[in-house]
PDB file of C-alpha atoms in Angstrom:
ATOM      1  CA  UNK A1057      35.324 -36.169  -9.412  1.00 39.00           C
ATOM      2  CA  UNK A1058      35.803 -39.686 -10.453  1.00 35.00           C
ATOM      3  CA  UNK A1059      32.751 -42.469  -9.371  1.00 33.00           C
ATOM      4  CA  UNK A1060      35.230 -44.360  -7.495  1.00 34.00           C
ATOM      5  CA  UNK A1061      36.044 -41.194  -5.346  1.00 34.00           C
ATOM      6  CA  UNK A1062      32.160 -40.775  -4.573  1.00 31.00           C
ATOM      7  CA  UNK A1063      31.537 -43.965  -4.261  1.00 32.00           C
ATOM      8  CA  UNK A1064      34.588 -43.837  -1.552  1.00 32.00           C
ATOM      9  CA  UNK A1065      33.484 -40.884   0.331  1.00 34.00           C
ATOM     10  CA  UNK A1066      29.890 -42.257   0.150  1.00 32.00           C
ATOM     11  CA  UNK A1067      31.235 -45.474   2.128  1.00 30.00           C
ATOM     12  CA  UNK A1068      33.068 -43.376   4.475  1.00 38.00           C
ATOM     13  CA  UNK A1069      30.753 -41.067   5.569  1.00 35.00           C
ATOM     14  CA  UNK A1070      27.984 -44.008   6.055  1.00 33.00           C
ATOM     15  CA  UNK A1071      30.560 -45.442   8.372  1.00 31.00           C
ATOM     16  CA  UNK A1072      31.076 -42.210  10.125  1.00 33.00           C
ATOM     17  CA  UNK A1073      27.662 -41.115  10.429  1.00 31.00           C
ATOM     18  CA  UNK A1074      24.195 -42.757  10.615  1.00 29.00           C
ATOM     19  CA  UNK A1075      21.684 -42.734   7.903  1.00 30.00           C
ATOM     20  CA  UNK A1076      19.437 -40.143   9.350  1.00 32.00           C
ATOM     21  CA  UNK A1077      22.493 -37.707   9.963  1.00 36.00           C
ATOM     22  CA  UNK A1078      23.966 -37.974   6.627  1.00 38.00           C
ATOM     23  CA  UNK A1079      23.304 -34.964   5.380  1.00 46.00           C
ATOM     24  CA  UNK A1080      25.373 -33.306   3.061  1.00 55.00           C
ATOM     25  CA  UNK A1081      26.322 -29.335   3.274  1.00 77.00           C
ATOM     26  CA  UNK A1082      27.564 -27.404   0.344  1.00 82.00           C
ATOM     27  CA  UNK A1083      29.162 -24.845   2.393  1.00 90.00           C
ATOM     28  CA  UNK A1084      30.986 -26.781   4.474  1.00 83.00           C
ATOM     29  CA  UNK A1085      32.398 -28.814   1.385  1.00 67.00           C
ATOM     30  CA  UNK A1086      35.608 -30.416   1.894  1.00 45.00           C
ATOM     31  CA  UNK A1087      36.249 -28.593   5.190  1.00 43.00           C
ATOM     32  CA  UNK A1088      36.398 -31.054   7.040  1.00 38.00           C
ATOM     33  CA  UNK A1089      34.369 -33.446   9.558  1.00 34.00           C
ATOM     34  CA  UNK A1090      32.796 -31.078  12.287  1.00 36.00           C
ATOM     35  CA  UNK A1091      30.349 -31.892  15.010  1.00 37.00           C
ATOM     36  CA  UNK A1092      27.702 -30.333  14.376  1.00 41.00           C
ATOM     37  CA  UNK A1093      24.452 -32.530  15.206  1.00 40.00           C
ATOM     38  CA  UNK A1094      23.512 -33.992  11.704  1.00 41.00           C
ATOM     39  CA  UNK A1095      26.059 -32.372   9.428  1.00 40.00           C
ATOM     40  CA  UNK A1096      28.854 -34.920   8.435  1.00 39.00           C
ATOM     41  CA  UNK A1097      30.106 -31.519   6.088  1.00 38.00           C
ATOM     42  CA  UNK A1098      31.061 -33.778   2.899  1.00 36.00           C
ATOM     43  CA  UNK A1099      29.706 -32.355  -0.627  1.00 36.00           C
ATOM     44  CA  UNK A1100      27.983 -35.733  -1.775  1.00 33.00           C
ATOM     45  CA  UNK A1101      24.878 -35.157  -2.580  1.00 40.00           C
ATOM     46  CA  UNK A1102      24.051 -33.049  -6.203  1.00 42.00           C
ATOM     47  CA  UNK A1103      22.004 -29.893  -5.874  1.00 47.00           C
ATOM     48  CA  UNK A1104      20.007 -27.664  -8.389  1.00 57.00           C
ATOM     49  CA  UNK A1105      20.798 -24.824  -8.677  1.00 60.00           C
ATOM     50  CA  UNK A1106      17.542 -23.555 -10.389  1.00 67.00           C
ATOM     51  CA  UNK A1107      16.510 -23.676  -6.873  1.00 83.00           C
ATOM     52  CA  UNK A1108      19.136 -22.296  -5.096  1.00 95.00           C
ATOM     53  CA  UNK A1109      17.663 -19.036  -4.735  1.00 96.00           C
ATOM     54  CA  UNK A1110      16.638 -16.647  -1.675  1.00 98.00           C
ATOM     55  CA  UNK A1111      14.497 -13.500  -1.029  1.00 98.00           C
ATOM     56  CA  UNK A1112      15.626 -11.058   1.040  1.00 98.00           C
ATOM     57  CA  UNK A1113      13.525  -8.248   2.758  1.00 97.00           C
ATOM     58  CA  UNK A1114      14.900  -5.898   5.061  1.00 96.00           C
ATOM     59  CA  UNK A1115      12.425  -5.224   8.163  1.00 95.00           C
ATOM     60  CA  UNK A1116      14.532  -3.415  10.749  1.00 92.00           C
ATOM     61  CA  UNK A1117      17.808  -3.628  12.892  1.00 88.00           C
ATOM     62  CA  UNK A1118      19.184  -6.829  12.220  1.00 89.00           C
ATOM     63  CA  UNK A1119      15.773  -8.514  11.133  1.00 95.00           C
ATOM     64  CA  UNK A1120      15.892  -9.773   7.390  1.00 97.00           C
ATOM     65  CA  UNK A1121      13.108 -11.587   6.131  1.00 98.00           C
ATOM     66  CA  UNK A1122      14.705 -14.448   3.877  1.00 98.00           C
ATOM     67  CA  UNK A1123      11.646 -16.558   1.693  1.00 98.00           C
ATOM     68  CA  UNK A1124      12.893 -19.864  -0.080  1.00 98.00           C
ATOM     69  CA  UNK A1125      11.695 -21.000  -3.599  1.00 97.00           C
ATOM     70  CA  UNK A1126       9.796 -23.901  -1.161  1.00 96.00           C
ATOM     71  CA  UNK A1127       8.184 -21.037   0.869  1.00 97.00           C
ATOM     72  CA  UNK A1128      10.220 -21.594   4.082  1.00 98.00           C
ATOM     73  CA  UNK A1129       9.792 -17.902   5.881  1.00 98.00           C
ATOM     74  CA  UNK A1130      12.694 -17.243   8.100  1.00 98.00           C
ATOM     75  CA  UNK A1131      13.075 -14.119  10.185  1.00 98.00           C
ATOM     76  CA  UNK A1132      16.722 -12.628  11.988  1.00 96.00           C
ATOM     77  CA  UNK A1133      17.475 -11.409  15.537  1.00 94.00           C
ATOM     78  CA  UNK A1134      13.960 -11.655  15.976  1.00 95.00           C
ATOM     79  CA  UNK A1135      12.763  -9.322  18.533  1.00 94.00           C
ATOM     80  CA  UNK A1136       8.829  -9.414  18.815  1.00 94.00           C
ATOM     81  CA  UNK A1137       8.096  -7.784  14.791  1.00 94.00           C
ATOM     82  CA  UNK A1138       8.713  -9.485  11.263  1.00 95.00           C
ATOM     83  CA  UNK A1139       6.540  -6.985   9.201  1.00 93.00           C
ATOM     84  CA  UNK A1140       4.125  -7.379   7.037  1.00 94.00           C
ATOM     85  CA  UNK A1141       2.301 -10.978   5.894  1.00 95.00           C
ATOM     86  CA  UNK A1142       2.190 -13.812   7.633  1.00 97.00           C
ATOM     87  CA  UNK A1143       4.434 -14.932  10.638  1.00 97.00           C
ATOM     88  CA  UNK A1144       7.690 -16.991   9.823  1.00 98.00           C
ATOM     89  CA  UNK A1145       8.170 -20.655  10.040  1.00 98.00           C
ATOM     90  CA  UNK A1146      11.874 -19.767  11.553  1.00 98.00           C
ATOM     91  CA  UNK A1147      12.830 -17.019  13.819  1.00 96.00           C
ATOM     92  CA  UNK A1148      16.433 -16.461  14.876  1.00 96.00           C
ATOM     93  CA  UNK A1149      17.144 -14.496  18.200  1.00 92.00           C
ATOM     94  CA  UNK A1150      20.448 -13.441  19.587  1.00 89.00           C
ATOM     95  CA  UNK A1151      21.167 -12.374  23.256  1.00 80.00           C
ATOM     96  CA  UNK A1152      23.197  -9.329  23.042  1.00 72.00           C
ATOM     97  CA  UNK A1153      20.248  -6.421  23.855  1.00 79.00           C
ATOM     98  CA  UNK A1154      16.588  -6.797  23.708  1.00 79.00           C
ATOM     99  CA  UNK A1155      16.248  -5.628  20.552  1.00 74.00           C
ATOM    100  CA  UNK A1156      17.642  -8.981  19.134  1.00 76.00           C
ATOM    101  CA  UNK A1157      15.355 -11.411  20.773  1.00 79.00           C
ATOM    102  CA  UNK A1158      12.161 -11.847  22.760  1.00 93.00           C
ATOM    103  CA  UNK A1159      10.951 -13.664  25.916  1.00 93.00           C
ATOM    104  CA  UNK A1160       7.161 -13.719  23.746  1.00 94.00           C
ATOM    105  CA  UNK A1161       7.543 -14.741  20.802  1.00 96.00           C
ATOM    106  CA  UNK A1162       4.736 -14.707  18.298  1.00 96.00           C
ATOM    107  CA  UNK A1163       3.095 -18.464  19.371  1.00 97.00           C
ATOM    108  CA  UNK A1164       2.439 -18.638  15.075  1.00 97.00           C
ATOM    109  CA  UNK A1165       6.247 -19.058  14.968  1.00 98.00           C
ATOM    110  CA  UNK A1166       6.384 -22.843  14.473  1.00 97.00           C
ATOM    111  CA  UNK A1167      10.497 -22.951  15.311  1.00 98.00           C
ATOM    112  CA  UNK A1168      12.234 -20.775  17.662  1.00 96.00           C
ATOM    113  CA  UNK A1169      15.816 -21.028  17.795  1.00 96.00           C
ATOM    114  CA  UNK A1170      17.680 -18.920  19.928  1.00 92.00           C
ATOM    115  CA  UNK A1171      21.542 -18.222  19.449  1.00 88.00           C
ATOM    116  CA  UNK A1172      22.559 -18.538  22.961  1.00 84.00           C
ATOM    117  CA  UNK A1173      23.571 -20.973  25.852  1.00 84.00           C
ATOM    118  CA  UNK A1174      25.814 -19.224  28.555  1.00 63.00           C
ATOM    119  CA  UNK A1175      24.925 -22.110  31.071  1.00 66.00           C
ATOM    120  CA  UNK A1176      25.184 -25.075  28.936  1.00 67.00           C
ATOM    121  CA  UNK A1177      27.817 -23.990  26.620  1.00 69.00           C
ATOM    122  CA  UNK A1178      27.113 -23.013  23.115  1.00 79.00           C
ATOM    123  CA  UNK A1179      23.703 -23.678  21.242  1.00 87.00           C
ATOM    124  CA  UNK A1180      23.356 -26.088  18.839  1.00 92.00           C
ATOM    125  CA  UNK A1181      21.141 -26.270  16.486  1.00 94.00           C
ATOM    126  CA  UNK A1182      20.581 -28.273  13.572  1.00 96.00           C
ATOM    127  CA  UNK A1183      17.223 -27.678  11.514  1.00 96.00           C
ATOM    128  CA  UNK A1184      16.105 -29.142   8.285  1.00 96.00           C
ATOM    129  CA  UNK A1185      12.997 -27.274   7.301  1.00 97.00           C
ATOM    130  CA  UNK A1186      11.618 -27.860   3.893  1.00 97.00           C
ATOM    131  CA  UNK A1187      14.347 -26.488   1.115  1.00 96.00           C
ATOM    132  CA  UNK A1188      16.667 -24.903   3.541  1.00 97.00           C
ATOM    133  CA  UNK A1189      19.075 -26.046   6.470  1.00 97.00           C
ATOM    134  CA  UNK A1190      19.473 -24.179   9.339  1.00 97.00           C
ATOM    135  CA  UNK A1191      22.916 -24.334  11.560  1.00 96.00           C
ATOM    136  CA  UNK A1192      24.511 -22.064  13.739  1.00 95.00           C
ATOM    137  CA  UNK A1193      28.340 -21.246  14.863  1.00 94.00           C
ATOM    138  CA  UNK A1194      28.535 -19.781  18.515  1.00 90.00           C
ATOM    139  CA  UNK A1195      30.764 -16.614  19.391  1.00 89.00           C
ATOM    140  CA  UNK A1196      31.370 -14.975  22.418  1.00 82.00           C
ATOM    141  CA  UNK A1197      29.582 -11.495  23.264  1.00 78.00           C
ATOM    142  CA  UNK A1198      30.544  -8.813  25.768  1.00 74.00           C
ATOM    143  CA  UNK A1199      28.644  -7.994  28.848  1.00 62.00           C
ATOM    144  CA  UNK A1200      27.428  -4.401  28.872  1.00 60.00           C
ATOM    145  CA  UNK A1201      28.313  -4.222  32.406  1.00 54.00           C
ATOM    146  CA  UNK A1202      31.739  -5.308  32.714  1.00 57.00           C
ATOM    147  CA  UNK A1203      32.569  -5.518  29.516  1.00 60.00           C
ATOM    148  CA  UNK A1204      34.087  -8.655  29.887  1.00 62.00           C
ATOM    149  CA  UNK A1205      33.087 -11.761  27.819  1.00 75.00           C
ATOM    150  CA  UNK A1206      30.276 -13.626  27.984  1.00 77.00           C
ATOM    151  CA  UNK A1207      30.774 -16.610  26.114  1.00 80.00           C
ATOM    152  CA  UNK A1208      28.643 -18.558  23.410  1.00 80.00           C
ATOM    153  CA  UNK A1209      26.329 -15.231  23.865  1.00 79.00           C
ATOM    154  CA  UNK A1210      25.633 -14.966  19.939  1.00 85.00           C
ATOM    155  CA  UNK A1211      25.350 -17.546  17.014  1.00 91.00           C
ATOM    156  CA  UNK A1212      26.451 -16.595  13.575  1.00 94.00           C
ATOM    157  CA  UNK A1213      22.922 -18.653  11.960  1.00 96.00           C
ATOM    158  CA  UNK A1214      23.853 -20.478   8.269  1.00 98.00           C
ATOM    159  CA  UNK A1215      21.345 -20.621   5.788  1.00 97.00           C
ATOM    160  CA  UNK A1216      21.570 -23.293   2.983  1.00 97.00           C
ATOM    161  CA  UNK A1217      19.230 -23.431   0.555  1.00 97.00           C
ATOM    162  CA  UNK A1218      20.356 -25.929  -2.345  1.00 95.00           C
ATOM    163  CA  UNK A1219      23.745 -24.630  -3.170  1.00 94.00           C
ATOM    164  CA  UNK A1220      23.261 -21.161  -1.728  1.00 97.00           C
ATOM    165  CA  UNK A1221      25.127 -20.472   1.472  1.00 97.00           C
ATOM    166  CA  UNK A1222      24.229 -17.380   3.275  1.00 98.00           C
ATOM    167  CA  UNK A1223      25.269 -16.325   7.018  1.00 98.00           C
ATOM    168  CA  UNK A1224      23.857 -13.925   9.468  1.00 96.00           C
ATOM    169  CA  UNK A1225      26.591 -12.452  11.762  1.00 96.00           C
ATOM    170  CA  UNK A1226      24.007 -11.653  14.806  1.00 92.00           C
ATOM    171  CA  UNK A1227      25.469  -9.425  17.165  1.00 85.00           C
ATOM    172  CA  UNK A1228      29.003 -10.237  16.301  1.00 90.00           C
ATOM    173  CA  UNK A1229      31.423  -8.879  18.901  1.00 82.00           C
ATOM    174  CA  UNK A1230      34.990 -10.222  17.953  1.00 87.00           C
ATOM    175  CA  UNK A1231      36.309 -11.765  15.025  1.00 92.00           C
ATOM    176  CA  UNK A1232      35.845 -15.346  14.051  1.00 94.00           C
ATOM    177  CA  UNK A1233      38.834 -17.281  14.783  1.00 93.00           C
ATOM    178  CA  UNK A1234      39.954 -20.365  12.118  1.00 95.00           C
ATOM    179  CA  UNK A1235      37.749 -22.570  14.243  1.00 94.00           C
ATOM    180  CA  UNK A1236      34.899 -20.573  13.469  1.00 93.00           C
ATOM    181  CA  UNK A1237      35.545 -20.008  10.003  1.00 95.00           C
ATOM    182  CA  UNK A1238      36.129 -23.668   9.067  1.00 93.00           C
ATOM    183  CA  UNK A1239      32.504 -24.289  11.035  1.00 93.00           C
ATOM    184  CA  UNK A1240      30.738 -21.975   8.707  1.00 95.00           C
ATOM    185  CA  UNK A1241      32.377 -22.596   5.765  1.00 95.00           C
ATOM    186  CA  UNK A1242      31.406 -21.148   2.281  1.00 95.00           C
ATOM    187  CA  UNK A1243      29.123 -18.056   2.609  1.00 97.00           C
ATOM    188  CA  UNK A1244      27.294 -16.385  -0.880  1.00 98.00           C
ATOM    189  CA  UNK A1245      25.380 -14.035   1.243  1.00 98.00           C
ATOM    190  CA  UNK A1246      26.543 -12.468   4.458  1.00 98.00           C
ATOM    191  CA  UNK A1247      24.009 -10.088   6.965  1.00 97.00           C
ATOM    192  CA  UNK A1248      26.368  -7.841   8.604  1.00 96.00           C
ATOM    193  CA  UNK A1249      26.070  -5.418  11.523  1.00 95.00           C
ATOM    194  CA  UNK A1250      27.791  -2.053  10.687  1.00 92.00           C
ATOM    195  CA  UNK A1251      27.740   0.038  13.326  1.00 82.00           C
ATOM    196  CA  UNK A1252      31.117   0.377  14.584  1.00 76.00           C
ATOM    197  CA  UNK A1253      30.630   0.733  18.209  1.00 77.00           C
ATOM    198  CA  UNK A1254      28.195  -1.918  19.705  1.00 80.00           C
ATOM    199  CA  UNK A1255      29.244  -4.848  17.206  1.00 83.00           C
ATOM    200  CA  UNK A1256      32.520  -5.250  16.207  1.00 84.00           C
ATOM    201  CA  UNK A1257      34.982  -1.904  15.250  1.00 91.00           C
ATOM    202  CA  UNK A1258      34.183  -1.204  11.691  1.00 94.00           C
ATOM    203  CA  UNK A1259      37.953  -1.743  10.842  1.00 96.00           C
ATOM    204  CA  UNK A1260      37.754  -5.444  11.919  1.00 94.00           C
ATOM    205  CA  UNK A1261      34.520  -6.069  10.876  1.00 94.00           C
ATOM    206  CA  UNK A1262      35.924  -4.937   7.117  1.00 97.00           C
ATOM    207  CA  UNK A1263      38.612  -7.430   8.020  1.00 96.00           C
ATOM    208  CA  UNK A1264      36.176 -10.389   8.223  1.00 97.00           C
ATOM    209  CA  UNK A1265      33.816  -9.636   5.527  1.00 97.00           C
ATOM    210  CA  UNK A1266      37.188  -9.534   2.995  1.00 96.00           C
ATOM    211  CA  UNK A1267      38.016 -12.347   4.288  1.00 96.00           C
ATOM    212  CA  UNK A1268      34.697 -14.274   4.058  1.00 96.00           C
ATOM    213  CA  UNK A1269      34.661 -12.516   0.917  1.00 93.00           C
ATOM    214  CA  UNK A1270      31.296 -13.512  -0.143  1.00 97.00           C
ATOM    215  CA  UNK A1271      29.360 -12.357  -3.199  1.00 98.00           C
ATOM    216  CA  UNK A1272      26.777 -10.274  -1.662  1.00 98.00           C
ATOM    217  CA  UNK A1273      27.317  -8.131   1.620  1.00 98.00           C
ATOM    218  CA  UNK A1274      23.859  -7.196   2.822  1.00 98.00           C
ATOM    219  CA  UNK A1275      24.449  -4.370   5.872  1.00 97.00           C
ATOM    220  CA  UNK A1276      22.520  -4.030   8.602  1.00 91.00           C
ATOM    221  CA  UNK A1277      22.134  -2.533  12.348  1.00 86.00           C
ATOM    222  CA  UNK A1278      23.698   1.150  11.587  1.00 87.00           C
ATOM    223  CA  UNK A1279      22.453   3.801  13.750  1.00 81.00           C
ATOM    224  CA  UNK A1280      22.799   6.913  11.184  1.00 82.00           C
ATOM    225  CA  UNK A1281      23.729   7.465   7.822  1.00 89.00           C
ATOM    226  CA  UNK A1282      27.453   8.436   9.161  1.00 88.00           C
ATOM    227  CA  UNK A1283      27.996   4.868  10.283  1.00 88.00           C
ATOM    228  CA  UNK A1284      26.763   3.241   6.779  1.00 93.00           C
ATOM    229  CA  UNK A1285      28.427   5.558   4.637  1.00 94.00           C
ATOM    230  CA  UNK A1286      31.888   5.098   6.912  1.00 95.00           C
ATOM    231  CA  UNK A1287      31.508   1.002   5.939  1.00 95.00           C
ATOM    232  CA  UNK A1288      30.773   1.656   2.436  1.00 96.00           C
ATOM    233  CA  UNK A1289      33.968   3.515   1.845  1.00 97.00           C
ATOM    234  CA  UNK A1290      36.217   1.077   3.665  1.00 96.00           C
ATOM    235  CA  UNK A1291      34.463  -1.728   1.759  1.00 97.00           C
ATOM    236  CA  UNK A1292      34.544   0.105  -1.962  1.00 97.00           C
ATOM    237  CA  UNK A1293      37.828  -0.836  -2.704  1.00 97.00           C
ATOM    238  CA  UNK A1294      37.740  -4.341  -3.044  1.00 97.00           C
ATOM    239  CA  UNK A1295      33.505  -4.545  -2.963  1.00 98.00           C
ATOM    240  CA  UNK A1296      30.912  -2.753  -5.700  1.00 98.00           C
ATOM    241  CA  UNK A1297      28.642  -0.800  -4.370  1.00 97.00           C
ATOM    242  CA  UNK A1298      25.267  -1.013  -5.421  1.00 97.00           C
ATOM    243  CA  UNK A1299      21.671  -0.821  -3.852  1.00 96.00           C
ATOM    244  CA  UNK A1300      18.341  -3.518  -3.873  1.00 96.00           C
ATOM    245  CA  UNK A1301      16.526  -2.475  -7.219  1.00 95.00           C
ATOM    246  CA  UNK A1302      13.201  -2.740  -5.250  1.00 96.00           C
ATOM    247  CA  UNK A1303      12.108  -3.333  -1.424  1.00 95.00           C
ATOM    248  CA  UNK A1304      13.415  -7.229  -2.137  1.00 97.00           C
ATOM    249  CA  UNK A1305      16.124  -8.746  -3.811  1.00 97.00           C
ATOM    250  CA  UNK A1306      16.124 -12.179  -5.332  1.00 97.00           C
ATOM    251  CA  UNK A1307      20.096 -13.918  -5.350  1.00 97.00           C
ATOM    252  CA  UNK A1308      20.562 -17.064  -6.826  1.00 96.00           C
ATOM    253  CA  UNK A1309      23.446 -18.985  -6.827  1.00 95.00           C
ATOM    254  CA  UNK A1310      23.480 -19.437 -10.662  1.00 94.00           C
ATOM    255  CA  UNK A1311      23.795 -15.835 -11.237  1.00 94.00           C
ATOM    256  CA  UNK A1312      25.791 -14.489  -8.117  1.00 97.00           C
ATOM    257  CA  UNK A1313      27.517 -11.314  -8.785  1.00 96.00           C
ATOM    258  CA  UNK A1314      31.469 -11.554 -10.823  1.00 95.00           C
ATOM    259  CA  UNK A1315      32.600  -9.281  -8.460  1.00 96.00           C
ATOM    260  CA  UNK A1316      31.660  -9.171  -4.459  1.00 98.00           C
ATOM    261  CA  UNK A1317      29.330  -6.388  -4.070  1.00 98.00           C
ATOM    262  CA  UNK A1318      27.805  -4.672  -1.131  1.00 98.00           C
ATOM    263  CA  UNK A1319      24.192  -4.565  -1.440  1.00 98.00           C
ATOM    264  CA  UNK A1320      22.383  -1.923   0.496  1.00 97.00           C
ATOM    265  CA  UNK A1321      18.720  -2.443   1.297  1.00 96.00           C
ATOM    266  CA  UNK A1322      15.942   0.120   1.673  1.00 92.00           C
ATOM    267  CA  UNK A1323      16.250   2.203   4.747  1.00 75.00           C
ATOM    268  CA  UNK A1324      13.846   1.397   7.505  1.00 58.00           C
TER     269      UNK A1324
END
């Protein structure tokens, strides 16, 4: 890109957007202007991609434990238990069932976001925690009683750390529409839930992970070998199949993988 075109969208998106909210996101580069509190979503600002890295520890259900090069400690679909070591300095919660969020939260947790706003409309959030940005996209959920929709029930959380863009689906209960996609932009890493039944029909949940069609696929919430084994095959061919060489895997976005693979983590 030529200086004159930074220099260009640099003007424009100072007119657009006040200094403190001019934050560029990777992810959302070139997709547009969106309103999301702080996010202008205009790739201006250079990264490194030495540190553009994440850790990622499976703990149970839909929790992952991500760790940033910086130390930022995030949890996901935080229900009341993040394992071992110390407590997180994020925790993401999601409304679906109680086993995705908490009315007593560990009070060591110094940010709490939860994905849901039924009475308000959609939650927003907007976090910039040391070397990572945390967003969210809200989607609809179904009521277990009716089984009609309760809307904004889940977020889909965003992750950027550096260039590294990595999403957590939640308890994702229809597939993202364009809207949605365009609002969570690029994803490296994706935390899907794979059970078929509860979350979204394994079918269309295949659907929108070929379509994200990120690098790494991390499964989660599968309630028996039957259901994980089901995914894998309707993922293999297009996706590798491979497993986490120890209880953690390290991705960076320097050495992502040449072809999108499904990365299955130590059963719980």
């Amino acid at each position: 890109m030529s200086r004159l075109v930074v220099s260009m969208l640099t003007i424009c998106a100072g007119l657009l957007f006040s200094p403190a909210s001019a934050v560029a996101s990777p992810c959302q580069a070139f997709a547009g202007f969106h309103n999301l509190p702080g996010s202008p979503g205009l790739n201006i600002v250079p990264v490194t991609l030495e540190d553009s890295q994440a850790t990622f520890t499976y703990i149970t259900h839909s929790t992952y434990r991500i760790d940033s090069p910086a130390g930022v400690r995030v949890v996901t679909d935080y229900a009341g238990y993040f394992g071992d070591g110390r407590a997180p300095d994020v925790a993401t919660m999601n409304f679906a069932h109680s086993s995705h969020w908490t009315p007593a939260p560990d009070p060591e947790i110094g940010h709490v976001l939860p994905g849901w706003d039924t009475a308000e409309g959609g939650a927003e959030h907007y976090l910039e925690i040391g070397d990572m940005v945390i967003r969210n996209v809200s989607t609809d959920i179904r009521s277990s009683e009716d089984g009609f929709a309760i809307e904004n029930g889940n977020s889909i959380f965003v992750f950027e750390i550096g260039d590294l863009c990595i999403g957590h689906l939640g308890h994702l209960h229809h597939e993202p529409t364009e809207e949605h996609y365009a609002l969570i932009g690029r994803l490296d890493v994706v935390m899907a839930p794979v059970d078929g039944g509860m979350t979204l029909s394994l079918p269309a949940m295949i659907r929108t992970l070929k379509r994200f069609r990120a690098s790494i696929v991390l499964p989660m919430h599968w309630f028996g070998d039957f259901n994980l084994q089901a995914f894998l095959q309707g993922m293999s061919d297009e996706f590798a199949i491979s497993e986490f060489p120890s209880a953690s895997l390290t991705v960076s976005a320097a050495n992502l993988p040449s072809r999108p693979t499904v990365m299955v983590p130590p059963r719980y």
